[in-house]
Short mmCIF file of C-alpha atoms and ligand atoms in Angstrom, two decimals:
data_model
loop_
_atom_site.label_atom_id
_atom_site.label_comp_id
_atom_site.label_asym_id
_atom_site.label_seq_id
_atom_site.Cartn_x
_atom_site.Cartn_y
_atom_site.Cartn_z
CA UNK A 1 -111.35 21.30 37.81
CA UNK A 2 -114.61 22.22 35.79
CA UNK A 3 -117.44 20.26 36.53
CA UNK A 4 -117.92 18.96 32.49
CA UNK A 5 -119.50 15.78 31.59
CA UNK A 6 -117.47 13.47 29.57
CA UNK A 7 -117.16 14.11 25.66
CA UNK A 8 -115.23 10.95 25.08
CA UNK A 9 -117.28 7.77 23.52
CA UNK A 10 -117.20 4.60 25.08
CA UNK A 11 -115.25 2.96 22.51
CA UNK A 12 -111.58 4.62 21.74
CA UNK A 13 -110.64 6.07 18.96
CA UNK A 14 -107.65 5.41 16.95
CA UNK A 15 -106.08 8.36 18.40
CA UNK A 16 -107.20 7.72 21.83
CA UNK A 17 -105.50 4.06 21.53
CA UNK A 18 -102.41 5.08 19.67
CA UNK A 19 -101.58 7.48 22.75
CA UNK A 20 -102.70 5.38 25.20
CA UNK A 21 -104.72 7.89 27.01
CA UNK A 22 -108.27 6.48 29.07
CA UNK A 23 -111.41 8.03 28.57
CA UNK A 24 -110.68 10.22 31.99
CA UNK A 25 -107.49 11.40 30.50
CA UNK A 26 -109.04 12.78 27.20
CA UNK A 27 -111.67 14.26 29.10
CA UNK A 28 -108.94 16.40 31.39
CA UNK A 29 -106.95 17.08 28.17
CA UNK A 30 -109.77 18.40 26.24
CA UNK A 31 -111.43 20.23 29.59
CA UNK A 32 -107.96 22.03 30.42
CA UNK A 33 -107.48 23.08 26.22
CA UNK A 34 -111.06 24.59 26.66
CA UNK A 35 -109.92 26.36 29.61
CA UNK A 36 -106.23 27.57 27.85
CA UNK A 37 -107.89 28.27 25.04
CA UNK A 38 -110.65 30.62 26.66
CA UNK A 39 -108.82 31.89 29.37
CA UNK A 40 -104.96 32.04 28.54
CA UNK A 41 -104.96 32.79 24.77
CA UNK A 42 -106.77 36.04 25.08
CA UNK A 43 -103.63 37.17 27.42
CA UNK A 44 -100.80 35.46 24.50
CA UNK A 45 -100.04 38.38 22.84
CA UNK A 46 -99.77 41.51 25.34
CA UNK A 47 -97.43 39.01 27.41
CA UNK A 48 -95.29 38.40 24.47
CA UNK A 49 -95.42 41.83 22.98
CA UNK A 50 -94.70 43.85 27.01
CA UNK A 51 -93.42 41.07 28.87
CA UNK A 52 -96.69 41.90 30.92
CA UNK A 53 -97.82 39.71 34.00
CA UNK A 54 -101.85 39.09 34.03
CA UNK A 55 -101.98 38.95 37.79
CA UNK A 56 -105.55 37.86 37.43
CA UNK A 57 -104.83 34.56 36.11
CA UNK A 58 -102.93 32.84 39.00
CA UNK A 59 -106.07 33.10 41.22
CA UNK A 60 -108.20 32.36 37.95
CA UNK A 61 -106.34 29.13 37.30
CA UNK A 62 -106.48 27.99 40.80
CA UNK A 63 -110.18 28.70 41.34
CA UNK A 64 -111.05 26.19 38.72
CA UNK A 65 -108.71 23.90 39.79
CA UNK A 66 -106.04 23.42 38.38
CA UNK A 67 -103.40 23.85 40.71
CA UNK A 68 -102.11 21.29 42.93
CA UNK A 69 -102.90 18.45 40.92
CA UNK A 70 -100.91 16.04 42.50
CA UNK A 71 -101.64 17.23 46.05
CA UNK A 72 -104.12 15.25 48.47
CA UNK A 73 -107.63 17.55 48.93
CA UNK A 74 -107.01 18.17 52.35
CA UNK A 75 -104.23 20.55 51.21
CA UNK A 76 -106.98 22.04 48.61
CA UNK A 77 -105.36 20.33 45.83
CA UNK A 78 -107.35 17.17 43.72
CA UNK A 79 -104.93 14.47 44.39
CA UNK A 80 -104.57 12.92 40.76
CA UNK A 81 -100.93 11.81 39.36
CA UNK A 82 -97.67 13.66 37.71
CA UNK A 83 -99.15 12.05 34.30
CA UNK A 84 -102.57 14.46 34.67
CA UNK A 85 -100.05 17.19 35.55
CA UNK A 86 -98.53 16.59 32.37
CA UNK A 87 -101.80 16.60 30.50
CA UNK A 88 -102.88 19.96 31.85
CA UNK A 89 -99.52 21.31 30.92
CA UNK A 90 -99.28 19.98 27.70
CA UNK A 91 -103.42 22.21 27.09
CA UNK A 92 -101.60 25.18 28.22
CA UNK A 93 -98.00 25.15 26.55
CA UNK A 94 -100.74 25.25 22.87
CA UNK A 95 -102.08 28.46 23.98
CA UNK A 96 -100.01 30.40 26.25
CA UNK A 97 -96.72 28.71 26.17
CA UNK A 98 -95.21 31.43 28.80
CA UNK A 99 -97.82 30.82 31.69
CA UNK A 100 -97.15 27.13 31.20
CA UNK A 101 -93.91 27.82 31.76
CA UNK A 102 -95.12 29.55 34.91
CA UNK A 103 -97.47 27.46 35.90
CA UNK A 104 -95.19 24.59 35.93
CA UNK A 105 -92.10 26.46 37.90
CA UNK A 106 -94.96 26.80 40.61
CA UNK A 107 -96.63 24.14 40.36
CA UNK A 108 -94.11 21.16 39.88
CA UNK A 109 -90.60 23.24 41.00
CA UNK A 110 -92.23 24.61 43.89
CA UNK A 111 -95.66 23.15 45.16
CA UNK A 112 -94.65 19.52 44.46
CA UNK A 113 -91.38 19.87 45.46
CA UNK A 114 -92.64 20.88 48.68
CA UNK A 115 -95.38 18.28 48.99
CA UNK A 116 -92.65 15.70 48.29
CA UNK A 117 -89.91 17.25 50.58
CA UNK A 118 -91.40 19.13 52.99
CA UNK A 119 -92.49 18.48 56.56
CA UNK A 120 -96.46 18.45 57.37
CA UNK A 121 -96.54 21.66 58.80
CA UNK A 122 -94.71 22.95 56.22
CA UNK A 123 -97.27 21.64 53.50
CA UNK A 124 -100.19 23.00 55.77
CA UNK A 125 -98.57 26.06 55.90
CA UNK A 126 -97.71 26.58 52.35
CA UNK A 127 -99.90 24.28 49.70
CA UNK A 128 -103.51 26.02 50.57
CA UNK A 129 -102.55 28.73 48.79
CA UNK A 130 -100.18 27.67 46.50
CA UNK A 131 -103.37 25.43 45.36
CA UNK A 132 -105.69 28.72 45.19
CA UNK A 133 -103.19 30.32 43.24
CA UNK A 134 -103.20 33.20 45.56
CA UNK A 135 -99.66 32.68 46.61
CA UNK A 136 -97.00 31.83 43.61
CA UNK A 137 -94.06 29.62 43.98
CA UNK A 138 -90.82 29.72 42.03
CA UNK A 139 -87.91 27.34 42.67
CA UNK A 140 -83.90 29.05 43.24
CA UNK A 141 -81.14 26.37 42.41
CA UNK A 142 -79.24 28.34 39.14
CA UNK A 143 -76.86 31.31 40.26
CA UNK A 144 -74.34 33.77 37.93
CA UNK A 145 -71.59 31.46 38.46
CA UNK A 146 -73.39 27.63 38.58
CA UNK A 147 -75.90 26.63 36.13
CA UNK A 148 -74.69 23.58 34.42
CA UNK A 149 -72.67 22.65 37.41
CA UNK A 150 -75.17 23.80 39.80
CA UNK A 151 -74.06 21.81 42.77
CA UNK A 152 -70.52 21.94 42.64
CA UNK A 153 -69.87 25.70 42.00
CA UNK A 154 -72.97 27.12 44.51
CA UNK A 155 -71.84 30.22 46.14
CA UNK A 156 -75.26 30.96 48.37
CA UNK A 157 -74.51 29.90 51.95
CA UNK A 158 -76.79 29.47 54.95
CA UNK A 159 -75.49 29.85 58.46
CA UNK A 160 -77.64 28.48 61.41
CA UNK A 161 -77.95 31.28 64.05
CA UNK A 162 -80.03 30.45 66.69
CA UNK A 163 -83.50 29.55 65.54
CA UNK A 164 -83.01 31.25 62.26
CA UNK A 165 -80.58 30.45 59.24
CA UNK A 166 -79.04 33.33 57.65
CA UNK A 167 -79.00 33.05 53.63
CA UNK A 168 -76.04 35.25 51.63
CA UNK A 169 -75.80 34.91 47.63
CA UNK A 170 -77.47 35.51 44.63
CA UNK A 171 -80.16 33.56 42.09
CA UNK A 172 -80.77 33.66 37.88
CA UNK A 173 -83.06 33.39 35.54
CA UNK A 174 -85.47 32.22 38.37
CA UNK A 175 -88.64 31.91 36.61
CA UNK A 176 -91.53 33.63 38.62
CA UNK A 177 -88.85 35.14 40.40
CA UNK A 178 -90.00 38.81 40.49
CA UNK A 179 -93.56 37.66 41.39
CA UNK A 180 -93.01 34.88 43.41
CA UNK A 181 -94.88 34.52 47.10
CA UNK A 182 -93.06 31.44 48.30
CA UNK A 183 -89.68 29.90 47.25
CA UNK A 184 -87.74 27.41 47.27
CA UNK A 185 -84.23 27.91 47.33
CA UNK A 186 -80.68 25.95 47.49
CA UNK A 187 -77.72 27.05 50.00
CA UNK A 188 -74.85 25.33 51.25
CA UNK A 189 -75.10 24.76 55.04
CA UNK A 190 -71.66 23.30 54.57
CA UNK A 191 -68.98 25.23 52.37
CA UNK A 192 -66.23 22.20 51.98
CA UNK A 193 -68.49 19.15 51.94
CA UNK A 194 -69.75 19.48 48.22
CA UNK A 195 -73.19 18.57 47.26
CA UNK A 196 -73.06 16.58 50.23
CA UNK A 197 -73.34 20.45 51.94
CA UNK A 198 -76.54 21.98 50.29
CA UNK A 199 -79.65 22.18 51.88
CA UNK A 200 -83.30 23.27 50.77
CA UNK A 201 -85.47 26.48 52.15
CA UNK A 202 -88.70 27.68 52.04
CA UNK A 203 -88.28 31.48 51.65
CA UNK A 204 -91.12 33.95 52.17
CA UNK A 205 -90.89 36.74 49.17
CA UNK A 206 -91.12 39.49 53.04
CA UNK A 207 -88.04 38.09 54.55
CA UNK A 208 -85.73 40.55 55.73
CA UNK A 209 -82.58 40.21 53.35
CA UNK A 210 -84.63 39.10 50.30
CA UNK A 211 -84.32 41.17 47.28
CA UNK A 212 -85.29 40.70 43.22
CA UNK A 213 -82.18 42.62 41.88
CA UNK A 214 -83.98 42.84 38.50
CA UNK A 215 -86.58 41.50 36.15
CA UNK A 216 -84.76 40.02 33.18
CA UNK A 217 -86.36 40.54 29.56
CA UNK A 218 -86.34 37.66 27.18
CA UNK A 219 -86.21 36.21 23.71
CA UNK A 220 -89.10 34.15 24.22
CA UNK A 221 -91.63 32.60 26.64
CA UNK A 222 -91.97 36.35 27.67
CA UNK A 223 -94.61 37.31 30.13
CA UNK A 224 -93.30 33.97 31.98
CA UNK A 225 -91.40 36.65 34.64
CA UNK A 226 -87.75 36.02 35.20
CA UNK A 227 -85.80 37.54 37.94
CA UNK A 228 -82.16 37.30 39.58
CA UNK A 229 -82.47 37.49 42.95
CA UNK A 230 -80.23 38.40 45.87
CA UNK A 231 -80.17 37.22 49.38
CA UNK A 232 -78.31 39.71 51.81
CA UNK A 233 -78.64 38.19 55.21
CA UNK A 234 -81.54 36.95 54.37
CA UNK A 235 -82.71 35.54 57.87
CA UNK A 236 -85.22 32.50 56.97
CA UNK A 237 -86.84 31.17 60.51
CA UNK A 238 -85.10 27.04 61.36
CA UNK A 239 -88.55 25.18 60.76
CA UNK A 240 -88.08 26.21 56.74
CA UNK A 241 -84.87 23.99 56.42
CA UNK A 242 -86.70 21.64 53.98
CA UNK A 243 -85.71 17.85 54.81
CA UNK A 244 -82.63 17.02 56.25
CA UNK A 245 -79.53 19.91 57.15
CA UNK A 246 -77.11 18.74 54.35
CA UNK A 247 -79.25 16.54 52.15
CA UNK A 248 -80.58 18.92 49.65
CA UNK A 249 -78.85 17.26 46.82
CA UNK A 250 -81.91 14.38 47.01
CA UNK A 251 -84.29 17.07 46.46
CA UNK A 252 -82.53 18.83 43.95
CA UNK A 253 -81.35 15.66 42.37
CA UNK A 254 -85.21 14.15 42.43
CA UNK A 255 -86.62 17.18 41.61
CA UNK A 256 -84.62 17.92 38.26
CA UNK A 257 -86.00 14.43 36.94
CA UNK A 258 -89.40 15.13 37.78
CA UNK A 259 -88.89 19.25 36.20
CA UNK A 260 -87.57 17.44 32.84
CA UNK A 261 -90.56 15.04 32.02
CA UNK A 262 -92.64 17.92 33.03
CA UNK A 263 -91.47 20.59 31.00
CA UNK A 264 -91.52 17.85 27.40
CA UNK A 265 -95.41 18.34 27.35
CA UNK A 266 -94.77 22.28 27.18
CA UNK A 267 -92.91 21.29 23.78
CA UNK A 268 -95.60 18.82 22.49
CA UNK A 269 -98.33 21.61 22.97
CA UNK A 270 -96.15 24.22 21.29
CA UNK A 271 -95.85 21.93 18.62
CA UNK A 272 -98.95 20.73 18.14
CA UNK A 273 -100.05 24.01 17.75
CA UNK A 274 -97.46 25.18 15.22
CA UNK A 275 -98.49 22.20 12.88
CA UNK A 276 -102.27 22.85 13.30
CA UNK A 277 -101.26 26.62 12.44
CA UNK A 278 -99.26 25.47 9.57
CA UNK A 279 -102.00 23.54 8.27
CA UNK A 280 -104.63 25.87 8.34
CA UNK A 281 -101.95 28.78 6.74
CA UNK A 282 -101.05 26.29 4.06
CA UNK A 283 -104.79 25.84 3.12
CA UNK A 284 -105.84 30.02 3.15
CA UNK A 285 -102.33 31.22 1.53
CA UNK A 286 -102.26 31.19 -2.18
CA UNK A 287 -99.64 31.28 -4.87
CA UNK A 288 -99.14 30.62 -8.53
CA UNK A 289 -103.39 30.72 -8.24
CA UNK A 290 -103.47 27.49 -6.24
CA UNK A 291 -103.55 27.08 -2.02
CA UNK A 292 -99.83 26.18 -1.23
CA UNK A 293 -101.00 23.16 0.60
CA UNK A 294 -101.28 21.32 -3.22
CA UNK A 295 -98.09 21.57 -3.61
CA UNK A 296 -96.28 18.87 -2.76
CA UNK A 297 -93.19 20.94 -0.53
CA UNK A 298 -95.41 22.00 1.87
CA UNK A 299 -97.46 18.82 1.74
CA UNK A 300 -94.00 16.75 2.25
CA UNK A 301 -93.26 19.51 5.38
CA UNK A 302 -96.67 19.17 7.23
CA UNK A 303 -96.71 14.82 6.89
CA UNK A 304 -92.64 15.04 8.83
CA UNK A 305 -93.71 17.81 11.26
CA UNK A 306 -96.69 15.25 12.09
CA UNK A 307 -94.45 12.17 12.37
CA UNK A 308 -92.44 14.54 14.59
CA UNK A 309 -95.55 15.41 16.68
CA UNK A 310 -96.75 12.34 17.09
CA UNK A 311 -93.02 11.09 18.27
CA UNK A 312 -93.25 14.02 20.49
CA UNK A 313 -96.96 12.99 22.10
CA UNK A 314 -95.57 9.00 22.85
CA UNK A 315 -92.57 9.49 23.80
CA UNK A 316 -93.52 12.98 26.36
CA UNK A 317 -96.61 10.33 27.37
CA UNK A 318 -94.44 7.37 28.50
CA UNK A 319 -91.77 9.82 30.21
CA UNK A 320 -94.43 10.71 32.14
CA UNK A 321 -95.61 7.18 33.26
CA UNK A 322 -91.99 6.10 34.54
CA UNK A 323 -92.31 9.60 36.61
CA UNK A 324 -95.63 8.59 37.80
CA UNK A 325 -94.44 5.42 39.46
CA UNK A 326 -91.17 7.23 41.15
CA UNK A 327 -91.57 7.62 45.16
CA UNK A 328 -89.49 10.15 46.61
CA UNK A 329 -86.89 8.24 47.47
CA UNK A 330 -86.10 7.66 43.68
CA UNK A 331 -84.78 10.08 40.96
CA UNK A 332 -81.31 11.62 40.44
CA UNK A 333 -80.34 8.10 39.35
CA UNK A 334 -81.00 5.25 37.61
CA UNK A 335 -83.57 4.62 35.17
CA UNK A 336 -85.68 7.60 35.61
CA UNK A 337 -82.68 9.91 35.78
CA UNK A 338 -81.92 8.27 32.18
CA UNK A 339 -85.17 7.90 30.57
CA UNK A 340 -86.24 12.03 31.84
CA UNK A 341 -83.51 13.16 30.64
CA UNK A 342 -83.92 11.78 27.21
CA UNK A 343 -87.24 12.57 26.87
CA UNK A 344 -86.60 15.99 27.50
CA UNK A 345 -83.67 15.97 24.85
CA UNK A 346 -85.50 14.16 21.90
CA UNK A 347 -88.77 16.34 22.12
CA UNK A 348 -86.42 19.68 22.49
CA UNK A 349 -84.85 19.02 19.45
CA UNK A 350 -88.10 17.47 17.74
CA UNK A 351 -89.80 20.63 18.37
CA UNK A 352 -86.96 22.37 16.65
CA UNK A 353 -87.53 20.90 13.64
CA UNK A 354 -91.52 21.14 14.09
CA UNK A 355 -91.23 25.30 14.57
CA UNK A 356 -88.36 25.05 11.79
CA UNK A 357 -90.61 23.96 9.24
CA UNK A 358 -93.91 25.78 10.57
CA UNK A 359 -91.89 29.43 9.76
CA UNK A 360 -90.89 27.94 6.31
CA UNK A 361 -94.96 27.02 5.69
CA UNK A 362 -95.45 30.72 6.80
CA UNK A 363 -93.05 32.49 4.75
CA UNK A 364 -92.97 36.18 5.63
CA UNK A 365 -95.70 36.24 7.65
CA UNK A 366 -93.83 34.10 10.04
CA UNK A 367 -90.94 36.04 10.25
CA UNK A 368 -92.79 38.70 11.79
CA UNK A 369 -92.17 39.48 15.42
CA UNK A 370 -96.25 39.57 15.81
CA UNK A 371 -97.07 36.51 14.34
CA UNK A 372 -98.28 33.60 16.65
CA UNK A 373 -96.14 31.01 14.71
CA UNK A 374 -92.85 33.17 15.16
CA UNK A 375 -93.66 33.42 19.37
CA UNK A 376 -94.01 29.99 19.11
CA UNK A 377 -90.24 29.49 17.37
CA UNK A 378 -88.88 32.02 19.53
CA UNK A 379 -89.47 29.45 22.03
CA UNK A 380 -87.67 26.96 21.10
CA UNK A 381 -84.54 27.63 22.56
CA UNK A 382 -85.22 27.69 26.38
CA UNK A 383 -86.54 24.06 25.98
CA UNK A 384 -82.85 23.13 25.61
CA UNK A 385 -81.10 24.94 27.97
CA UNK A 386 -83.62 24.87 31.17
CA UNK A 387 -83.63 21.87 33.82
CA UNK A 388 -80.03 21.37 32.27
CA UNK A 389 -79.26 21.80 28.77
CA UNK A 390 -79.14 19.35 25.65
CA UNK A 391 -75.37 18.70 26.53
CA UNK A 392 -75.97 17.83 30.25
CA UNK A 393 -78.82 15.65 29.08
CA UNK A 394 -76.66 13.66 26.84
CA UNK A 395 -74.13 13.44 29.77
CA UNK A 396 -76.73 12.08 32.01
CA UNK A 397 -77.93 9.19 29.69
CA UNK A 398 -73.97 8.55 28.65
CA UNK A 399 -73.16 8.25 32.47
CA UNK A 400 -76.33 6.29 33.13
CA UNK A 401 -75.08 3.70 30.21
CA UNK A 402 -71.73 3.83 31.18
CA UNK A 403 -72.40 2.53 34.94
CA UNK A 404 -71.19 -0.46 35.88
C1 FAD B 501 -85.87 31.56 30.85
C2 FAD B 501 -85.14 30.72 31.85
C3 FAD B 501 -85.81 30.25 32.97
C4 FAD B 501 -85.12 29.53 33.95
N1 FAD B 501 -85.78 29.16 35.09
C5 FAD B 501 -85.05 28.67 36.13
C6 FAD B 501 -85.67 28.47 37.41
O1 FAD B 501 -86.88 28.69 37.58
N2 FAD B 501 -84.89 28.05 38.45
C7 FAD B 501 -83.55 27.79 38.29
O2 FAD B 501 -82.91 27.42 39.27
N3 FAD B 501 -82.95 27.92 37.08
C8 FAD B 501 -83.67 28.37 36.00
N4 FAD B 501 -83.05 28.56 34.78
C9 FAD B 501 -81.62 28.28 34.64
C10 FAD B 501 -81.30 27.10 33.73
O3 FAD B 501 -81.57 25.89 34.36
C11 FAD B 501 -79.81 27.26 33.33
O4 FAD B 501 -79.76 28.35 32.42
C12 FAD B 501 -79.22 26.02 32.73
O5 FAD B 501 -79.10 25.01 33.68
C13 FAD B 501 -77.84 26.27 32.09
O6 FAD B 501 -76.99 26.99 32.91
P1 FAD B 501 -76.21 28.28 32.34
O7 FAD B 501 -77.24 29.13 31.69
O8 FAD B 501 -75.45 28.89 33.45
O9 FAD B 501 -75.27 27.74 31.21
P2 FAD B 501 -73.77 27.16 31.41
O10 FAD B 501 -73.75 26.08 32.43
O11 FAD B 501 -72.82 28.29 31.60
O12 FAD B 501 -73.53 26.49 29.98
C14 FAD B 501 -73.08 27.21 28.83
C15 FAD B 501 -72.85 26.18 27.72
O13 FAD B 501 -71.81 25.27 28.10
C16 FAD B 501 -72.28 23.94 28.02
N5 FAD B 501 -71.63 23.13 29.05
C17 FAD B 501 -71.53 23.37 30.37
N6 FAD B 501 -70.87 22.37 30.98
C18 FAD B 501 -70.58 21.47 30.02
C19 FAD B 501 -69.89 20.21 30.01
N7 FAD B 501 -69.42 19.65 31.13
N8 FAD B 501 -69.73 19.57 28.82
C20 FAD B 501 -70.22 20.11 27.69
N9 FAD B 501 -70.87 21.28 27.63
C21 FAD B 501 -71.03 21.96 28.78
C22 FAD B 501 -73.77 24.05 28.24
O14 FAD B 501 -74.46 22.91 27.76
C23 FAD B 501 -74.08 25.31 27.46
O15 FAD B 501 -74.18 25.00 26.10
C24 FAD B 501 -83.75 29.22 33.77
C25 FAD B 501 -83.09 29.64 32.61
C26 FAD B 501 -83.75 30.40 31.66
C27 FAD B 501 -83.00 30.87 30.45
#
């Protein structure tokens, strides 16, 4: 990361203390906004407007560091925690909420799936350059026919021959998918044993059989690329299988619980930065000869849309501690499986209200396709229907209360 000396005072401030954040953990927050705001925001608005992908910025972003977070140096990553991870994520979902989006489908989906999963060859192989940024990673689990039951209704299939598997099926909505290097993707090595029959593999974007089918254009977060993807005898070499033949449902499983707290600080940054937008439109913008921040509407909007964000910041921060804490043996149930899942749900639908309010502040303006607030609430949707949508979250937590 860049080499910046500490701007943080000894003693905390209020803020510091209501969000529980050390001095070390401002510092990375404010040195990663300074880096989002200098380096990502500039590329905002040709992303949005062409759903254009800034090749440059993947190398960019891992040259100063700020890729593989959570992996060990000797891998070229910096070895710090999921809840730094989190904090770098939530600097980069205020300025450039797409490359957030794929920064943390290669970074947490893909690079810390692997480091988690995979064997140490595998990491050797693949984390030096997923940390350098020079290689991208995307993660396939969704397909046409199984998103919400993702498991049970998987069509791709991998068949061991010889010292290759062969892969048949098709991916959606894979984010990254049409740029992607390196990918992880879900088959089932056994067709009648359920999710007790999927397995994990590392696919190279050269394989023979690998195809993206098409880039997909989107409502919002575009720029973030998006591809289906099809796998035609797709012959991925035996030492890819990631983990055990047959146990991919732990990775998945895990994996889905650590994608859920990740993606929350992607909604906290977005909102953040829709409120400080509001704010500084409701001080400029005048009406009836008087800056519509005196009256006391807008006034009444901007104090609930910062009760909201602050909601938002403790309850995305202590999602991110329980997924700190989880080895990799744990997720998929349980308390983390609960708690991830509605932390994802609550700042979703918190940052609904946030953007809901921010367009009212903006009037017009923010009805405009150009406007920065309006790419900001045409975001809001994805953030409840990816890593399993508001009604599969509430299923989780309900089953999770529900156990015996
Ligand atoms: C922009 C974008 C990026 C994505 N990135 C990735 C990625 O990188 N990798 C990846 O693998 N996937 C990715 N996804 C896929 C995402 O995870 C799925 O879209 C999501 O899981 C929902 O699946 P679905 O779209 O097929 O909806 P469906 O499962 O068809 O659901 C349709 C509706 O039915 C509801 N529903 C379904 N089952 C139930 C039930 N039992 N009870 C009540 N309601 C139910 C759902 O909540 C939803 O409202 C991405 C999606 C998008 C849009």
């Amino acid at each position: 990361m860049a080499d910046d000396s500490s701007l943080i005072p000894e003693k905390p401030s209020v803020l510091q203390a209501f969000s529980g954040l050390s001095n070390d953990e401002m510092d990375i927050l404010a040195q990663a906004d300074r880096f989002a705001q200098a380096e990502m925001y500039p590329l905002a608005q040709r992303m949005d407007d062409e759903e254009w992908w800034p090749a440059q910025i993947f190398p960019k972003i891992g040259g100063t560091g700020y890729f593989g977070i959570t992996a060990p140096e000797s891998f070229g990553g910096s070895g710090m925690d999921v809840f730094t991870s989190g904090l770098i994520l939530q600097a980069f979902g205020r300025w450039n909420h797409a490359l957030a989006l794929a920064w943390v489908a290669h970074e947490n989906l893909c690079l810390h799936n692997i480091l988690r999963n995979g064997s140490e060859a595998q990491k050797k192989k693949y984390l030096p350059a997923m940390c350098k940024g020079t290689s991208i990673g995307a993660l396939g689990l969704t397909e046409p026919g199984a998103g919400s039951d993702a498991l049970g209704s998987m069509r791709t299939t991998a068949r061991r021959e010889g010292d290759h598997y062969v892969l048949n099926g098709r991916k959606i909505y894979i984010t990254n998918g049409p740029v992607a290097d390196v990918l992880l993707v879900y088959a089932k090595t056994d067709k009648d044993a359920g999710a007790k029959g999927i397995s994990a593999f590392i696919v190279e974007k050269d394989y023979p059989g690998f195809k993206v089918a098409q880039k997909l254009k989107k409502m919002g977060f575009r720029g973030s690329q998006t591809a289906e993807l099809v796998f035609d005898d797709c012959r991925v070499p035996a030492e890819n299988l990631v983990g055990i033949e047959n146990n991919g449902v732990k990775v998945v499983m895990s994996g889905l619980d650590l994608e859920r707290a990740m993606i929350s600080p992607i909604c906290l940054g977005i909102a953040e930065r829709a409120l400080q937008l509001s704010i500084d439109y409701a001080k400029q913008r005048k009406q009836f000869g008087k800056a519509i921040a005196e009256f006391q509407m807008i006034q009444a909007k901007l104090a609930d849309m910062y009760v909201w964000v602050e909601s938002m910041r403790l309850f995305t921060y202590q999602t991110l501690r329980a997924a700190n804490v989880i080895d990799e043996n744990e997720g998929g149930r349980g308390e983390i499986h609960k708690i991830t899942a509605a932390g994802v749900m609550y700042v979703a639908e918190t940052m609904n209200k946030v953007l809901n309010d921010a367009i009212q502040i903006h009037g017009g303006s923010g009805y405009i396709w150009e406007s920065e607030v309006n790419r900001l609430y045409r975001s809001i949707k994805l953030l409840e229907i990816g890593a399993g949508t508001t009604e599969v979250r509430k299923m989780i937590i309900a089953g999770e209360l529900l156990r015996a």
